[in-house]
Short mmCIF file of C-alpha atoms in Angstrom, two decimals:
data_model
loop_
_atom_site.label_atom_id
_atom_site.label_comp_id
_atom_site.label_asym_id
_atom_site.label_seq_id
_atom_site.Cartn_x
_atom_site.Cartn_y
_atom_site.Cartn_z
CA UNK A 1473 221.19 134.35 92.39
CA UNK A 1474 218.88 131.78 90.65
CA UNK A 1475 218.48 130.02 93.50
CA UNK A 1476 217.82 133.05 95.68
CA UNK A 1477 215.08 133.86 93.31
CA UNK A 1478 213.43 130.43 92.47
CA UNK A 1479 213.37 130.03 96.44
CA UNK A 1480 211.12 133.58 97.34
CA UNK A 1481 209.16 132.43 94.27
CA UNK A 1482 208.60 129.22 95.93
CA UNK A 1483 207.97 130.97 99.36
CA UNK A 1484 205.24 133.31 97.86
CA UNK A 1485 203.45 130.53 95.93
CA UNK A 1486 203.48 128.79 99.50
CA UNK A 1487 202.30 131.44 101.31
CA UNK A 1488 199.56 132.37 98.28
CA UNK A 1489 197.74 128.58 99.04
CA UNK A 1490 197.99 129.03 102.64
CA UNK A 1491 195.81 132.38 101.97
CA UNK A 1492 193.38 130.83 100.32
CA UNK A 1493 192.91 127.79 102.08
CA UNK A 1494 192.25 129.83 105.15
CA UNK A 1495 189.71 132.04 103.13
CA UNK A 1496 187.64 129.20 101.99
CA UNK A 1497 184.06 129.03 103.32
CA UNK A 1498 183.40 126.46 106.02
CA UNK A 1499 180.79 124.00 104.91
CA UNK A 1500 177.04 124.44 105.58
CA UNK A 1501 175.66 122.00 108.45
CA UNK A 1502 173.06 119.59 106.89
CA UNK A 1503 169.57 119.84 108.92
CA UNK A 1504 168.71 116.90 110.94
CA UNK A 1505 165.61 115.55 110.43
CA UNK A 1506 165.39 112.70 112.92
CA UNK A 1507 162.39 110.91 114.51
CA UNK A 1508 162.29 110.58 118.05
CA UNK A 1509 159.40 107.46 118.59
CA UNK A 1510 157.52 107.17 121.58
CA UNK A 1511 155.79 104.71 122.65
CA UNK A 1512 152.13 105.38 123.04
CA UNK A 1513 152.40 108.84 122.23
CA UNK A 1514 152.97 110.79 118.77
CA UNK A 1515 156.90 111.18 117.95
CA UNK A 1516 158.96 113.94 117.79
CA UNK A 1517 160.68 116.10 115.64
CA UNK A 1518 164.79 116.20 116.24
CA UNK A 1519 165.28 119.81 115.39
CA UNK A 1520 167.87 122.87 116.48
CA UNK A 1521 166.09 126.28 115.77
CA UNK A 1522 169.78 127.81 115.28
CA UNK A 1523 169.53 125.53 112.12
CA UNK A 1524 166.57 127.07 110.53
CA UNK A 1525 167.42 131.02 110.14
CA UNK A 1526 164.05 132.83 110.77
CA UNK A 1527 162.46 130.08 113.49
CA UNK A 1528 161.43 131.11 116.74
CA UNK A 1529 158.95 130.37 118.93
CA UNK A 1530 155.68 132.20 120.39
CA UNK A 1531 153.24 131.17 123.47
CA UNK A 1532 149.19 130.11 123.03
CA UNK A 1533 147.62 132.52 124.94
CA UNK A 1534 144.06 133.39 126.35
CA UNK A 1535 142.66 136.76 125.03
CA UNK A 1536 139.16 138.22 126.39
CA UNK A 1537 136.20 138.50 123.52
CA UNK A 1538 133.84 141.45 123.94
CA UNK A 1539 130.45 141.08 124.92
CA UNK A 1540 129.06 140.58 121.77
CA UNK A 1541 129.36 137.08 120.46
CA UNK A 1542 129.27 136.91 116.24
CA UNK A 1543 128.23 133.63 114.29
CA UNK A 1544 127.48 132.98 111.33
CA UNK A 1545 124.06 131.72 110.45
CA UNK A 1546 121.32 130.98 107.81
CA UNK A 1547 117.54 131.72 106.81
CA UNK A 1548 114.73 129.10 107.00
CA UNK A 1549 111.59 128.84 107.15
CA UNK A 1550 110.03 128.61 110.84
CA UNK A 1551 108.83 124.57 109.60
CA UNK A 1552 105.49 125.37 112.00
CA UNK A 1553 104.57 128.23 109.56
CA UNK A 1554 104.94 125.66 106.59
CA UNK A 1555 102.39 123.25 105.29
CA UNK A 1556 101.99 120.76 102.94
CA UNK A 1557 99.05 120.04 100.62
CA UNK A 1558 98.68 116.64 99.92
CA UNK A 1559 96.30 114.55 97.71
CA UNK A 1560 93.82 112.13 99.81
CA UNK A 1561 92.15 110.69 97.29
CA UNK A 1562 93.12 108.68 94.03
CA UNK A 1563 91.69 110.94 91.14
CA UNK A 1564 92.82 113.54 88.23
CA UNK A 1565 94.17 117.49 88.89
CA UNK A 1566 91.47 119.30 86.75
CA UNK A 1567 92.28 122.83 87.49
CA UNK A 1568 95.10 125.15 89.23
CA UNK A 1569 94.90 128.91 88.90
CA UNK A 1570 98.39 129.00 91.45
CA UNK A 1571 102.06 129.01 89.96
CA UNK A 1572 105.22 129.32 92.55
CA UNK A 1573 105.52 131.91 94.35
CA UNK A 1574 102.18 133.53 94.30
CA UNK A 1575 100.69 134.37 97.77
CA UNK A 1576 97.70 132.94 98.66
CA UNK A 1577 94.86 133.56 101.47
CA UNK A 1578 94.16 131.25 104.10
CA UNK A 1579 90.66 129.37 102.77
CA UNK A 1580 91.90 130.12 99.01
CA UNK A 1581 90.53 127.90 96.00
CA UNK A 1582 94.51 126.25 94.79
CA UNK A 1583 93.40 123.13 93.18
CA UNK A 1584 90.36 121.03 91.40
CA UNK A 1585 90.42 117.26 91.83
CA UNK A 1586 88.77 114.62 90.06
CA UNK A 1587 87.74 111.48 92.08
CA UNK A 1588 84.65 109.09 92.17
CA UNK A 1589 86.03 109.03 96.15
CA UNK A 1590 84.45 112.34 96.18
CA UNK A 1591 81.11 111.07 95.10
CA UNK A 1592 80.94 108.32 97.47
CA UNK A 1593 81.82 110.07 100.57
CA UNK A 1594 79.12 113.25 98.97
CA UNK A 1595 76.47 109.97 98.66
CA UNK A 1596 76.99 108.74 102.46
CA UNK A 1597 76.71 112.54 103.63
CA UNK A 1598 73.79 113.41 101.85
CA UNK A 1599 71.99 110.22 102.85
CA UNK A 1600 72.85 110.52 106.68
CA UNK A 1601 71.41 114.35 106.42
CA UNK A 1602 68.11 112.66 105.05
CA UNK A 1603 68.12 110.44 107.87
CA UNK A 1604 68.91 113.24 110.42
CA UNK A 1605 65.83 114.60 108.65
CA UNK A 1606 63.15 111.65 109.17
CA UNK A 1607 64.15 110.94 112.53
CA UNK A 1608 62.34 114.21 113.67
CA UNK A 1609 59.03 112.55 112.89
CA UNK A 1610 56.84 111.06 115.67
CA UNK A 1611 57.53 107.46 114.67
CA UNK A 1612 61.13 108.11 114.50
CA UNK A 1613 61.31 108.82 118.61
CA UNK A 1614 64.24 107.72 120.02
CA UNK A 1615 66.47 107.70 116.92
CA UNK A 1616 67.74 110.94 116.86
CA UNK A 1617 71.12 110.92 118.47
CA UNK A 1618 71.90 108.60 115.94
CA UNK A 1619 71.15 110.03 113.20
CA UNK A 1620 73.10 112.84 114.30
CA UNK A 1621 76.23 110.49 114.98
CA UNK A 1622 76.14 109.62 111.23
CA UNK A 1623 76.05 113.13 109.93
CA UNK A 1624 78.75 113.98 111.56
CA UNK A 1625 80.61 110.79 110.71
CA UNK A 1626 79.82 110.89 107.43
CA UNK A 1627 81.16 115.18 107.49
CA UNK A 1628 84.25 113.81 108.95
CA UNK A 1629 85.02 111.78 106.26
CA UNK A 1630 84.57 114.53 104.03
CA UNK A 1631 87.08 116.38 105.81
CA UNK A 1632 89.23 113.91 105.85
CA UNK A 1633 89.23 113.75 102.48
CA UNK A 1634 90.49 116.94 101.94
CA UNK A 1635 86.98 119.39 101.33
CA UNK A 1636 86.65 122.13 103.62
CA UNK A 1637 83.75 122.79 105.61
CA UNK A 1638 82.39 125.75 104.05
CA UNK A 1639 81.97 123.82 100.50
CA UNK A 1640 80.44 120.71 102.93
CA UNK A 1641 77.44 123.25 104.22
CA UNK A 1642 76.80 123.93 100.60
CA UNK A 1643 76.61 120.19 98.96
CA UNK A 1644 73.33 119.05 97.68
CA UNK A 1645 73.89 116.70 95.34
CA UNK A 1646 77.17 114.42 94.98
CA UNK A 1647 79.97 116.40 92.54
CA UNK A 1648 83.42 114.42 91.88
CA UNK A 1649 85.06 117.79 91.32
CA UNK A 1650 86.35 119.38 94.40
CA UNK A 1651 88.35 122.41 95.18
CA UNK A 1652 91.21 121.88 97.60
CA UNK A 1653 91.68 125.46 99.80
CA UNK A 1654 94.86 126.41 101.36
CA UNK A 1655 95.33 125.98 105.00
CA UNK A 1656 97.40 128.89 105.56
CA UNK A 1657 98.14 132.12 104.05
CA UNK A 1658 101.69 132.93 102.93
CA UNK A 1659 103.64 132.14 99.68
CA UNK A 1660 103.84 128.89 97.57
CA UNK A 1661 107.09 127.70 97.49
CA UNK A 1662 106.49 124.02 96.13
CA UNK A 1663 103.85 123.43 93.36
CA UNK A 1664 103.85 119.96 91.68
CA UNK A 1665 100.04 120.10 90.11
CA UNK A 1666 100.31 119.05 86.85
CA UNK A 1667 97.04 120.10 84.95
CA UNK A 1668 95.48 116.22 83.84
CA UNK A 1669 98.32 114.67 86.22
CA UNK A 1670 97.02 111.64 88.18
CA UNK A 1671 97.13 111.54 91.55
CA UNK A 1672 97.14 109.17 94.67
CA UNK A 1673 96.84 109.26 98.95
CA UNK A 1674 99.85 111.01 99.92
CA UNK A 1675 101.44 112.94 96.53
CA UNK A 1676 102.29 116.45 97.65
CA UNK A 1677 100.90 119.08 95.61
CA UNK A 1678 101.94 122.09 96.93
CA UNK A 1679 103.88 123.88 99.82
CA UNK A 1680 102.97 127.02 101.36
CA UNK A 1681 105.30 129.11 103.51
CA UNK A 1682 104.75 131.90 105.77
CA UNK A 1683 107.75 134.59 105.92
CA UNK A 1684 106.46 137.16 108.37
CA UNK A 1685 108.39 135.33 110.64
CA UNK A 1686 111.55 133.22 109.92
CA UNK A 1687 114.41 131.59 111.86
CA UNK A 1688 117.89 132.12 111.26
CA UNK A 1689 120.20 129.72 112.56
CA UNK A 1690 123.59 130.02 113.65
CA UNK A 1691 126.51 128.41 114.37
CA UNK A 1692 128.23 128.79 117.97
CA UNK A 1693 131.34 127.33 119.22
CA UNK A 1694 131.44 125.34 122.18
CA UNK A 1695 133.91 127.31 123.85
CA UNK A 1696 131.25 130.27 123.37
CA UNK A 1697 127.86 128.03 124.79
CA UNK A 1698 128.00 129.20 128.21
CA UNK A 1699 127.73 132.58 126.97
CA UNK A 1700 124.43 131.40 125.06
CA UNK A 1701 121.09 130.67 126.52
CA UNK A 1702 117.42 130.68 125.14
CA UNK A 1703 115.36 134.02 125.58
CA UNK A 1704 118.55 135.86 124.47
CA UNK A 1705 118.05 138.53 122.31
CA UNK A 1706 120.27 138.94 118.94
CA UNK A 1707 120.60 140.89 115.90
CA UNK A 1708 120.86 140.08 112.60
CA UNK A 1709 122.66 141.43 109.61
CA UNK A 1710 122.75 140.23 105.75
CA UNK A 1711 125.09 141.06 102.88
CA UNK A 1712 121.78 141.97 100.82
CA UNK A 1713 120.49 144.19 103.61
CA UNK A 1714 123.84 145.90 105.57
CA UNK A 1715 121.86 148.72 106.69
CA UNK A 1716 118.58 146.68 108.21
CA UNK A 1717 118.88 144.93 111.30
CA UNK A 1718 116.49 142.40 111.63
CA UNK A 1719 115.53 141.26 115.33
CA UNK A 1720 115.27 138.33 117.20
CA UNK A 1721 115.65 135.79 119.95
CA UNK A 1722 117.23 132.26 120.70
CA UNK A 1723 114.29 129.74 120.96
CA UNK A 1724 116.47 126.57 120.68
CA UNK A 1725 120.29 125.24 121.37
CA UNK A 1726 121.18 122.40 119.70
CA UNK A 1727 121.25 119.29 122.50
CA UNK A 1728 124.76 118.08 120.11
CA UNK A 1729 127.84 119.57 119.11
CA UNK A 1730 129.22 119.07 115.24
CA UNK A 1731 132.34 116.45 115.62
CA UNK A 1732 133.57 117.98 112.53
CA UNK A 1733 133.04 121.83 113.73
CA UNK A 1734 133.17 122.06 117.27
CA UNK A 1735 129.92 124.42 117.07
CA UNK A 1736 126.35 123.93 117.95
CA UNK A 1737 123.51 124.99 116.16
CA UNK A 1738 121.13 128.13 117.72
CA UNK A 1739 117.89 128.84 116.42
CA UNK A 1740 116.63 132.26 116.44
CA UNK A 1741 113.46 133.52 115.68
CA UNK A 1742 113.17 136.74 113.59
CA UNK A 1743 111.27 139.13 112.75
CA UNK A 1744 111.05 139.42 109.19
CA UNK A 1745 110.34 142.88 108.37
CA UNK A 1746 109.21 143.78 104.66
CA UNK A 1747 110.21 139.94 103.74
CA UNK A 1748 112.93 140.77 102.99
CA UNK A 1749 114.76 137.94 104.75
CA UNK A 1750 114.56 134.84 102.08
CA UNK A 1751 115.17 131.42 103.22
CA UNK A 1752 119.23 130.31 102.26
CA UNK A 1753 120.31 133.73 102.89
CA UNK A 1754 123.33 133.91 104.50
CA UNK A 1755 123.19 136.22 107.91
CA UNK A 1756 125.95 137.82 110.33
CA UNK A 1757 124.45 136.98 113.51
CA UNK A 1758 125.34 139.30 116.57
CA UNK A 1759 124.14 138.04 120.19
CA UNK A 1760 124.56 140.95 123.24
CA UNK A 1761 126.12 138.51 126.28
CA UNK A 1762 128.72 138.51 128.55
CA UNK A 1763 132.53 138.84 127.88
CA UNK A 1764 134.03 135.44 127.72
CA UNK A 1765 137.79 134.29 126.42
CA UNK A 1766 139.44 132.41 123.55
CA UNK A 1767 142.60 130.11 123.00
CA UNK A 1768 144.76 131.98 119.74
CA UNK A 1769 147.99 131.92 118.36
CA UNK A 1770 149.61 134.01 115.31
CA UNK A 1771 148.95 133.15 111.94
CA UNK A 1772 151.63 132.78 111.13
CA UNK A 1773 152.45 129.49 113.34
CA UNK A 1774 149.85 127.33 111.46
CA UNK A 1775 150.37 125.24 108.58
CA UNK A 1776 148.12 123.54 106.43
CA UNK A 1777 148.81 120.25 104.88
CA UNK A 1778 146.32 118.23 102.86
CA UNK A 1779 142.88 119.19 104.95
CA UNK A 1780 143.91 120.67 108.20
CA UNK A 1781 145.91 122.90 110.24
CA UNK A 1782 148.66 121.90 112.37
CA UNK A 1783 151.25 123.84 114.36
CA UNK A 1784 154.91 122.49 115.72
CA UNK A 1785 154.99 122.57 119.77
CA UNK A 1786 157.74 123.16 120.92
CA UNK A 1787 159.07 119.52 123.37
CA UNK A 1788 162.45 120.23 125.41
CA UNK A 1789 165.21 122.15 123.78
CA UNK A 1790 165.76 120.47 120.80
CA UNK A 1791 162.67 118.88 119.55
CA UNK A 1792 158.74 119.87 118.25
CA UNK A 1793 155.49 117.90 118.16
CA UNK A 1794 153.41 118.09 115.35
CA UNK A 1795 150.00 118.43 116.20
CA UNK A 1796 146.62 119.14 114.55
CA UNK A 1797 144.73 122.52 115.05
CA UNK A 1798 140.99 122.93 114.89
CA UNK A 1799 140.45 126.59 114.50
CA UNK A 1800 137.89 129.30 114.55
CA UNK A 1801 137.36 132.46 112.21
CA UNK A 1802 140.66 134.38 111.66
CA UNK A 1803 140.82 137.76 113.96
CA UNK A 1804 141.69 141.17 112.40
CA UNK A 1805 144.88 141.49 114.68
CA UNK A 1806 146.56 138.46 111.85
CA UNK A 1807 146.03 136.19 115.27
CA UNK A 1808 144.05 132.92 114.97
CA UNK A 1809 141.12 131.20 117.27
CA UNK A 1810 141.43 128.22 118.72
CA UNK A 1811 138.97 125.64 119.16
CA UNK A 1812 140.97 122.64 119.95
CA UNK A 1813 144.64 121.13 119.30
CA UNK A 1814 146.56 123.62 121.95
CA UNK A 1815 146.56 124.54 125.19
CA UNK A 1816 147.58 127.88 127.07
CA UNK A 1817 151.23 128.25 127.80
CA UNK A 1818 152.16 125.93 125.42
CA UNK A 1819 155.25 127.06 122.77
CA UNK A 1820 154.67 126.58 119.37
CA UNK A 1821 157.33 127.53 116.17
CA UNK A 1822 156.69 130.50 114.77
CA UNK A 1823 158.18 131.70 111.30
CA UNK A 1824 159.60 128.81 108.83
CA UNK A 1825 156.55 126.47 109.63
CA UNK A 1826 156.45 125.74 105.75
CA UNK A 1827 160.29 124.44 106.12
CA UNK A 1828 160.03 122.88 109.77
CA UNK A 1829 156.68 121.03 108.03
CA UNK A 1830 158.63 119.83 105.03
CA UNK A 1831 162.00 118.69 107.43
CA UNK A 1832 158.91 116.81 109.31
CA UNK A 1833 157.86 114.67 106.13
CA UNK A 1834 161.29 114.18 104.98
CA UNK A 1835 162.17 112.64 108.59
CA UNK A 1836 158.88 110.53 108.52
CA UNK A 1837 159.74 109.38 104.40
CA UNK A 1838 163.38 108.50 106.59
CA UNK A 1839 162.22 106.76 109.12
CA UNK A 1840 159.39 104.48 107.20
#
């Protein structure tokens, strides 16, 4: 009877180890992370998506863009509605009644120099008007062209020097104070005269603007230049100003593309209503053209490591490319623009990039 019972004992603790043995989980498959090198082109990524819960893949795709074309873009100042004044002579800044900012007239009194330069130059004019003069008389016949080539030689020089013509006509005897008038009208954006600063040929004194009209420029993709072309007309919006659109047209396409960007700049000129537009303002530039088409894929299939975007394409059955992405402004449909890196048709992973980018490093850390 001892026997008996020792024995179903003995059975049951047999048949309790087979139980559990069978109910043991089955051990998780390690990932393979395996280069595959070929020559002349990059390698590839050993991988099986049933490996990596969550991976699939999605196709790059064309999608059509409506006719109206956004960039983003930037005030300046139109640089042929900008001028510099300069000292011409070596001398002293006696007097400024202009600060930054102020508008000032075309013609307007903006700075007094000191120079014996002045004097000089006054001397020679005033001597060649005397000459003019004498060379009416009888005994003077035959002189008078000359005279008159050395008056206005001598006004020239003036000029040249920096007085205008208006305090030339009214110079009677030689003064080494001079004012220095604006040549435009608009504001000063740039004033560097010092009050009993010295001066020499050549140091900029101030800078006058004009902001009636500005240029904004933008920044256009070269997938969207065809849809571009000067004479275009464009609108313009600012952060500042969301209600006011401003007005405009392309005058300009950049001849160069940015290597760095893929885009080419656009200038537009605008009409800058009120001033309100301020040069470094940052505009939301939209340009009426015709509907065109762009390269995206899902956000969700980039990754970015260290400074750029890559996505995994898919090679075969069992194996990815890495590749880097150049890409435009995200869309609101969570897809992604892009401007080079992929091509239509093309498979890429979708889902688990962070892990199928990390298996990728490990493999290349492997392999070195």
């Amino acid at each position: 009877m001892a026997a008996l019972t020792i024995a179903v004992f003995a059975a049951m603790g047999a048949s309790g180890c087979q139980g559990q043995s069978a109910a043991a989980p089955a051990p998780t498959p390690r990932l393979t992370t395996q280069l595959i090198k070929r020559p002349g082109r990059p390698p590839l990524l050993a991988i099986e998506p049933s490996q990596v819960p969550g991976m699939s893949f999605t196709e790059v795709r064309k999608v059509a863009l409506p006719d109206v074309l956004e960039a983003n873009g930037v005030v300046t100042f139109d640089t042929r509605r900008v001028a510099k004044i300069v000292a011409r002579v070596s001398g002293r800044i006696e007097a400024s009644p202009i600060a930054v900012w102020d508008q000032v007239r075309k013609g307007e009194k903006i700075v007094q120099l000191y120079s014996p330069d002045f004097m000089t130059a006054e001397a020679e004019y005033l001597q060649s008007l005397s000459t003019a003069s004498l060379s009416k008389a009888p005994q003077m016949a035959g002189t008078g062209d000359l005279a008159k080539a050395m008056v206005q030689a001598a006004r020239t020089k003036l000029e040249l020097l920096g007085m205008d013509y208006r305090d030339i006509m009214k110079l009677q005897t030689p003064q080494p104070r001079v004012w220095i008038r604006s040549p435009i009208s608009g504001t000063v954006i740039k004033n560097q005269a010092v009050i009993g600063s010295q001066v020499n040929p050549g140091d900029v004194l101030f800078v006058v603007g004009t902001l009636n009209k500005v240029w904004v420029t933008a920044q256009v993709y070269e997938d969207d230049l065809a849809r571009v072309h000067e004479g275009q007309e464009l609108q313009a919006v600012t952060t500042a100003f969301p209600n006011q659109v401003f007005r405009g047209t392309i005058t300009r396409i950049s001849p160069d593309i940015d290597p760095q960007t893929h885009t080419a700049a656009v200038r537009c000129d605008v009409e800058n209503q009120g001033l309100r537009l301020k040069p470094g303002m940052l505009a939301r530039v939209r340009i009426l053209t015709k509907p065109g088409y762009a390269l995206v894929v899902p956000q969700g299939a980039l990754v970015f490591d260290t400074d750029s975007y890559y996505a995994f394409v898919r090679s075969g059955e069992d194996a990815v490319e890495r590749r880097k992405v150049d890409i435009g402004p995200w869309s609101e449909q969570g897809y992604t623009r892009v401007i080079s890196g992929l091509k239509p048709g093309e498979r890429v992973v979708i889902g688990q990039t962070l892990q199928v980018n990390a298996l990728w490093h490990r493999a290349v850390e492997a392999g070195s």
